[in-house]
Structure formats: structure tokens, C-alpha cells
N, CA and C atoms as an extended XYZ file, in Angstrom:
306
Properties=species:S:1:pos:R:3:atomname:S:1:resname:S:1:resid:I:1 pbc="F F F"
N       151.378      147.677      116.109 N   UNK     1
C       151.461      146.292      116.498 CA  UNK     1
C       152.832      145.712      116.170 C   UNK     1
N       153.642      146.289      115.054 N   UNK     2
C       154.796      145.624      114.306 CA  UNK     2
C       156.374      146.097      115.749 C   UNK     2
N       155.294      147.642      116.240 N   UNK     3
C       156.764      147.809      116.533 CA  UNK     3
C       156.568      146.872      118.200 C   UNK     3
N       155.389      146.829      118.692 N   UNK     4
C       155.428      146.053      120.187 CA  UNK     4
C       155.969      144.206      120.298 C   UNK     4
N       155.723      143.555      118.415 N   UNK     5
C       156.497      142.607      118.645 CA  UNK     5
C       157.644      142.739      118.611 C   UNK     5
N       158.450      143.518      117.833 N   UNK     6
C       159.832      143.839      118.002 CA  UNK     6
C       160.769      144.035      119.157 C   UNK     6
N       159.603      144.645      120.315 N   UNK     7
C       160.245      145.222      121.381 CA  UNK     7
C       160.023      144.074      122.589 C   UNK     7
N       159.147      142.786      122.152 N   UNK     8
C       158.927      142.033      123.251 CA  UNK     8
C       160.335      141.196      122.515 C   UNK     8
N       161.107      140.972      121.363 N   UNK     9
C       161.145      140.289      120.841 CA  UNK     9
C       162.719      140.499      121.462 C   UNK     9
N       162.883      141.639      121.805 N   UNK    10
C       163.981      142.114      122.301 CA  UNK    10
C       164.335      142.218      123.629 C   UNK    10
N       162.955      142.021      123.904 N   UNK    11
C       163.123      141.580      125.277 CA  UNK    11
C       163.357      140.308      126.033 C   UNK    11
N       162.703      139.343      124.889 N   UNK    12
C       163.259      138.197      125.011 CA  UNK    12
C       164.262      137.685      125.139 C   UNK    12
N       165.403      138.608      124.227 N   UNK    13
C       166.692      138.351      124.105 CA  UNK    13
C       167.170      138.712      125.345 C   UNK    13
N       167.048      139.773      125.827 N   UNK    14
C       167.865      140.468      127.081 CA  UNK    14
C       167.638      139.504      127.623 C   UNK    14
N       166.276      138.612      128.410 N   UNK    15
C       166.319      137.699      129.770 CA  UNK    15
C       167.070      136.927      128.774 C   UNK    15
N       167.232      136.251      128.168 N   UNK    16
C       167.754      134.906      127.585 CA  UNK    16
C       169.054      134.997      127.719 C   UNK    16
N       169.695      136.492      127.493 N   UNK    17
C       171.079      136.638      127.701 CA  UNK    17
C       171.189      136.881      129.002 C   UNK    17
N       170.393      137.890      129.672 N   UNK    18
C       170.766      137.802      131.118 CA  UNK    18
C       171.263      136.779      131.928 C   UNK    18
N       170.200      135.511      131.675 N   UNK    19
C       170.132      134.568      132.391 CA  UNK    19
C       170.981      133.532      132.246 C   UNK    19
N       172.211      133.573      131.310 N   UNK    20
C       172.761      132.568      130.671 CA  UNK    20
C       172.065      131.446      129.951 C   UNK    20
N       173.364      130.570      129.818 N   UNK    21
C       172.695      129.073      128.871 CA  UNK    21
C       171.953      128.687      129.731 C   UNK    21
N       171.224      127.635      128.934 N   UNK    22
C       170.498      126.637      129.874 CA  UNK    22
C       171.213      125.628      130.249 C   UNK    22
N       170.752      125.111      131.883 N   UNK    23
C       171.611      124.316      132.819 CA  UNK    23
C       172.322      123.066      132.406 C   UNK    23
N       171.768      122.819      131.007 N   UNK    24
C       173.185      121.904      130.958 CA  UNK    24
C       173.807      122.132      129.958 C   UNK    24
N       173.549      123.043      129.133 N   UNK    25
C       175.181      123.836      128.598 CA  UNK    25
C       175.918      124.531      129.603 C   UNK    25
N       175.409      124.798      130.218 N   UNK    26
C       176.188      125.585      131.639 CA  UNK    26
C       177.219      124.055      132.152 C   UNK    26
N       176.140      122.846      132.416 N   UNK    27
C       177.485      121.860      133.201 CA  UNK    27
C       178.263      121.646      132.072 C   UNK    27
N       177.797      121.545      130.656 N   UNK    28
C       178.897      120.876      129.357 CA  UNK    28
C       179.871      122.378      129.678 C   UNK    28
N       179.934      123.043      129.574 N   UNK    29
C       180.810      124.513      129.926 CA  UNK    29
C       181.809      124.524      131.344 C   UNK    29
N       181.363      124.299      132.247 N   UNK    30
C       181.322      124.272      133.592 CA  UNK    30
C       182.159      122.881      133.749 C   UNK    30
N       181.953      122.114      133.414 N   UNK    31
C       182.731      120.648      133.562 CA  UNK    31
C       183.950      120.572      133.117 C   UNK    31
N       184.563      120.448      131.993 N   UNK    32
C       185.976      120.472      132.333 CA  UNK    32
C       186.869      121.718      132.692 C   UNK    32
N       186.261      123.017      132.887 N   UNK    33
C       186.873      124.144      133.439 CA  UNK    33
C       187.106      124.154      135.003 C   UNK    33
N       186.038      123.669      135.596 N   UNK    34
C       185.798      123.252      136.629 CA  UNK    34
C       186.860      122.269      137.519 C   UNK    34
N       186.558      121.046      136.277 N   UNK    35
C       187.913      119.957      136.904 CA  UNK    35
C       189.117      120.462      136.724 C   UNK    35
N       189.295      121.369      135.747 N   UNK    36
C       190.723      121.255      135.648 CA  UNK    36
C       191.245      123.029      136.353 C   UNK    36
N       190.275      123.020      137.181 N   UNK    37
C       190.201      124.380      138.045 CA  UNK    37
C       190.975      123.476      139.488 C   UNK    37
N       190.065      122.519      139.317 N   UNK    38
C       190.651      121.756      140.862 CA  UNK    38
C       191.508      121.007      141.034 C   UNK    38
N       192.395      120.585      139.660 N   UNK    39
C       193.400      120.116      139.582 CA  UNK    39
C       194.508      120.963      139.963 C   UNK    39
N       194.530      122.149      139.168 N   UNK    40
C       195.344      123.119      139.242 CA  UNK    40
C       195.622      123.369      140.988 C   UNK    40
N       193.937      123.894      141.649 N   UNK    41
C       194.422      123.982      143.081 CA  UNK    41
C       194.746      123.167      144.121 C   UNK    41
N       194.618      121.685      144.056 N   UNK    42
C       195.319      120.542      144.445 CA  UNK    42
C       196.749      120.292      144.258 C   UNK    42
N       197.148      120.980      142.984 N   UNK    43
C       198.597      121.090      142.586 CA  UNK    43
C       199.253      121.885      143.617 C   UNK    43
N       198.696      122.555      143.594 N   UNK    44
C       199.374      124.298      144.198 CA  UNK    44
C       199.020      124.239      145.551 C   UNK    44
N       198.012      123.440      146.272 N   UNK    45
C       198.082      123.573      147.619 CA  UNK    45
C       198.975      122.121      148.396 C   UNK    45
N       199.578      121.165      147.285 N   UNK    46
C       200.247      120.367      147.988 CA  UNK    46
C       201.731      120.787      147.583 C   UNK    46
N       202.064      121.992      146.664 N   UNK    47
C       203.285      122.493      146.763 CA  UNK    47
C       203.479      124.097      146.971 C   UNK    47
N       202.293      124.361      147.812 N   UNK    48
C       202.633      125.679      147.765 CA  UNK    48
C       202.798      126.011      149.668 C   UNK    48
N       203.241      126.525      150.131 N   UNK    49
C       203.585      127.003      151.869 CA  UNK    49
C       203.141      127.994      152.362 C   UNK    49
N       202.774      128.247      153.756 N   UNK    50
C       201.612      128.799      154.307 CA  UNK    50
C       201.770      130.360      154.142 C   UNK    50
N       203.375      130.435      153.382 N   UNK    51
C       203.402      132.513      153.325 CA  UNK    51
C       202.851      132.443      151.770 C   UNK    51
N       202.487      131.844      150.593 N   UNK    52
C       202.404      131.670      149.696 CA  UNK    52
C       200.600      131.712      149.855 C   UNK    52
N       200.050      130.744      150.453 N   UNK    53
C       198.533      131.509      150.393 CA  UNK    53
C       198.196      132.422      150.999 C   UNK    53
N       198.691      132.730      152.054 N   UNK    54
C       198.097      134.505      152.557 CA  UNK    54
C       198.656      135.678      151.305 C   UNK    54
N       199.280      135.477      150.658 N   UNK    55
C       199.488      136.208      148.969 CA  UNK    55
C       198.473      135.865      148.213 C   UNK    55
N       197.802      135.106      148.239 N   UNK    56
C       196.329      134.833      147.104 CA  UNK    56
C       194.984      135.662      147.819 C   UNK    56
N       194.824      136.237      146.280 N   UNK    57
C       193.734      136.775      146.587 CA  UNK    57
C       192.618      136.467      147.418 C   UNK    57
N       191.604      137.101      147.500 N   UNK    58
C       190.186      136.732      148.570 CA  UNK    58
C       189.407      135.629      147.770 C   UNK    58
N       188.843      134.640      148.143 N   UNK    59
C       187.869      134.093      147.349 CA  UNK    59
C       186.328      134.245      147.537 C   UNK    59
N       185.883      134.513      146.674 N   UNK    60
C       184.487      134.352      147.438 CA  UNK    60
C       183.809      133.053      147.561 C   UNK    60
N       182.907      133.628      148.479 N   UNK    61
C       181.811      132.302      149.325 CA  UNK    61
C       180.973      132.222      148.857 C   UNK    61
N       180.088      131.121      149.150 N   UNK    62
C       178.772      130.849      148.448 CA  UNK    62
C       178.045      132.233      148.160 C   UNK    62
N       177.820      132.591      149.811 N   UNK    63
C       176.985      133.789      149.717 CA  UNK    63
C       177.364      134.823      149.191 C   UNK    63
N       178.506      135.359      148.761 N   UNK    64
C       178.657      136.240      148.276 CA  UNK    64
C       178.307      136.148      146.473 C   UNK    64
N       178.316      135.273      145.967 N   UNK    65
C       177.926      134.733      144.911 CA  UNK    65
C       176.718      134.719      144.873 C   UNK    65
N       175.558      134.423      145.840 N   UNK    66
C       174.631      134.246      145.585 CA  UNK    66
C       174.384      135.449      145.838 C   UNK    66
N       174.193      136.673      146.152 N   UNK    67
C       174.181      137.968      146.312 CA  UNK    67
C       173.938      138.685      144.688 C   UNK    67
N       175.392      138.684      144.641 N   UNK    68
C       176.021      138.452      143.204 CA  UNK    68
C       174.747      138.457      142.275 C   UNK    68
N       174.648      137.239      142.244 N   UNK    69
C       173.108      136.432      141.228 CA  UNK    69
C       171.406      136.963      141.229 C   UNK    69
N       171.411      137.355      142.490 N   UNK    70
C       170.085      137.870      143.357 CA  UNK    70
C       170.183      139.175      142.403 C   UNK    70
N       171.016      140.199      142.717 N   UNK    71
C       171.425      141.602      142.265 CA  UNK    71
C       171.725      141.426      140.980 C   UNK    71
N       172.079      140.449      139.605 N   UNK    72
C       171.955      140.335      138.547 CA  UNK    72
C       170.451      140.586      138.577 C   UNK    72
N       169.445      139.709      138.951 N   UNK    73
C       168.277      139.252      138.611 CA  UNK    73
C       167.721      140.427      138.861 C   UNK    73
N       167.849      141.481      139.704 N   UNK    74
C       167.414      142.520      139.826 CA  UNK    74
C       167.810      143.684      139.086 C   UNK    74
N       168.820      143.536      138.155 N   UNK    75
C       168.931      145.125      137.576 CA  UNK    75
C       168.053      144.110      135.681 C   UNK    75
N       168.206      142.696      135.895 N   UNK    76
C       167.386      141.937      134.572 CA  UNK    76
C       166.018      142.920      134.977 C   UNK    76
N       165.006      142.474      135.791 N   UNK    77
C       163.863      143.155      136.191 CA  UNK    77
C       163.912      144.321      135.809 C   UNK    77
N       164.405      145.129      137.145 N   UNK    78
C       164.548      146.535      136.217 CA  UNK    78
C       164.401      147.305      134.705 C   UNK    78
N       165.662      146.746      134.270 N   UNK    79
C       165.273      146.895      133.385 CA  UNK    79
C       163.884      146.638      131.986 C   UNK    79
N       163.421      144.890      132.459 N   UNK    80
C       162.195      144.843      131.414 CA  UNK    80
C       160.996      145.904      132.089 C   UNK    80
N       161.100      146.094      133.170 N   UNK    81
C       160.313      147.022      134.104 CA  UNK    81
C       160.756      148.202      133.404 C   UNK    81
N       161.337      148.798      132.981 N   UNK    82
C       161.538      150.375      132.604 CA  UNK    82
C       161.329      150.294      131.115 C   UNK    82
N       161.407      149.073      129.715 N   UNK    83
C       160.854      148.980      129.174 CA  UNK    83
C       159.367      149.099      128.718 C   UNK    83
N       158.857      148.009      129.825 N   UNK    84
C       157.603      148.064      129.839 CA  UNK    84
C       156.831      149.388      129.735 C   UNK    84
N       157.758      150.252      130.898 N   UNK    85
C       156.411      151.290      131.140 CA  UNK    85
C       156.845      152.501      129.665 C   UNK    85
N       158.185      152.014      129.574 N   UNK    86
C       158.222      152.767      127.657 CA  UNK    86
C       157.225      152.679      127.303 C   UNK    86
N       157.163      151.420      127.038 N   UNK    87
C       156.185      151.176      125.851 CA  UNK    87
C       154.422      151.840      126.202 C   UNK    87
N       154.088      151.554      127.774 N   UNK    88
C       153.025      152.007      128.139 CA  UNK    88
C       152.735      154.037      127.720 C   UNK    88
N       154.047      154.382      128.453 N   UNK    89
C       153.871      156.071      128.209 CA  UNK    89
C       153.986      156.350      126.530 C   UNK    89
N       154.666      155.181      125.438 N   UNK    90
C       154.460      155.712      124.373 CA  UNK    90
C       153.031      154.957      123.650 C   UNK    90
N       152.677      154.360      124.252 N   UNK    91
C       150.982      153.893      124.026 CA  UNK    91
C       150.407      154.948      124.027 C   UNK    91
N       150.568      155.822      125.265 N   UNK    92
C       149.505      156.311      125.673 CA  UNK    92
C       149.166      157.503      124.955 C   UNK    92
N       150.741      157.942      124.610 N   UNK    93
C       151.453      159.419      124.066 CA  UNK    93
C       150.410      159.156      122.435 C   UNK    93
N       150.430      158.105      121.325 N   UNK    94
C       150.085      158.151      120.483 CA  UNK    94
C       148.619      157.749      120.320 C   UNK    94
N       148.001      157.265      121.538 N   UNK    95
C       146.398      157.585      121.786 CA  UNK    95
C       146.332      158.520      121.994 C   UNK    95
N       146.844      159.856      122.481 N   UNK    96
C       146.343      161.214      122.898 CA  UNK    96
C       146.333      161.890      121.529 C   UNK    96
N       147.316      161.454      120.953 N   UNK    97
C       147.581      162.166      119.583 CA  UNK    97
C       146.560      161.702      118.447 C   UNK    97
N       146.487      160.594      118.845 N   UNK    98
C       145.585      160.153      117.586 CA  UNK    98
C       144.019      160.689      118.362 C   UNK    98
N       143.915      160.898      119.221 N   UNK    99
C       142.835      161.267      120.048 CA  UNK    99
C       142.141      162.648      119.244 C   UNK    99
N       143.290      163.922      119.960 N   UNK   100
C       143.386      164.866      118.991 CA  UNK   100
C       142.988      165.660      117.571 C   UNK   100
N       143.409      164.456      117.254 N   UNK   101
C       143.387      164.340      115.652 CA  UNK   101
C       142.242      164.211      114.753 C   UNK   101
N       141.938      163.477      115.412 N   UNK   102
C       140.504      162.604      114.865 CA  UNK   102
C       139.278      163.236      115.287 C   UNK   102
């Protein structure tokens, strides 16, 4: 029993980290990096000339971001999914044994 809270306990952690902060430490985080993200490119696109942005990298788009996020959320799954069935095949492994035994 000691070791299955341990292992949910750890699992907890993984989504919690997976998933980042919660949404408004994310905007307290997100907010002045943000503004002063768009300052910077307001700077640079009212002094910079049209051979100067075809030299900047690609940016991505919404969707590619949201892709991005989708495919995080899916290797998060995965993984508590390949946990899980740990824990199930070593359930099962030390009922057979104790099965055995007894």
C-alpha cells in the first residue's frame, strides 16, 4: 500500500509539472515578458527594412503551437498510461507469488 501511494504521489508531480503553472501564474509570468516582447518587435519593425525580415527566422502560428500542446498532452498520457499498467503487471506479479507461497 506504502509503495502505490508513493507512485500516485509521483505521478501527481509529473501532470503538475507537465502541465505547467496554473493560469494565472502563467499571465503574472507571461505579462511583462510578453509586453516587453512587443515592444522590442514594434521597435525593430519600424526600424528595420524589408531585406532585414526575410533574415528572421520562421515564426510559428497558432496552429502550430497548438499541435505543439496537443502532442505534449499526449506523450503526459502516455506516460501515466505506462505507469499505470507498471504498477498493474507488478500487482499482479506479487499476487502470483504470494499465491504460490501460501
Amino acid at each position: 500500500m506504502r509503495v502505490l501511494s508513493v507512485v500516485l504521489s509521483v505521478l501527481a508531480v509529473l501532470v503538475m509539472s507537465a502541465t505547467g503553472p496554473a493560469p494565472e501564474a502563467r499571465a503574472a509570468v507571461d505579462g511583462p515578458v510578453l509586453a516587453h516582447a512587443l515592444a522590442q518587435d514594434s521597435e525593430e519593425s519600424s526600424s528595420s527594412s524589408s531585406s532585414e525580415t526575410a533574415e528572421e527566422g520562421p515564426e510559428l502560428d497558432p496552429q502550430t503551437e497548438a499541435e505543439a500542446q496537443k502532442n505534449r498532452s499526449r506523450i503526459v498520457v502516455g506516460i501515466i498510461a505506462a505507469a499505470l499498467l507498471g504498477i498493474v503487471a507488478w500487482g499482479r506479479y506479487l499476487r502470483s507469488k504470494k499465491a504460490k507461497s501460501g
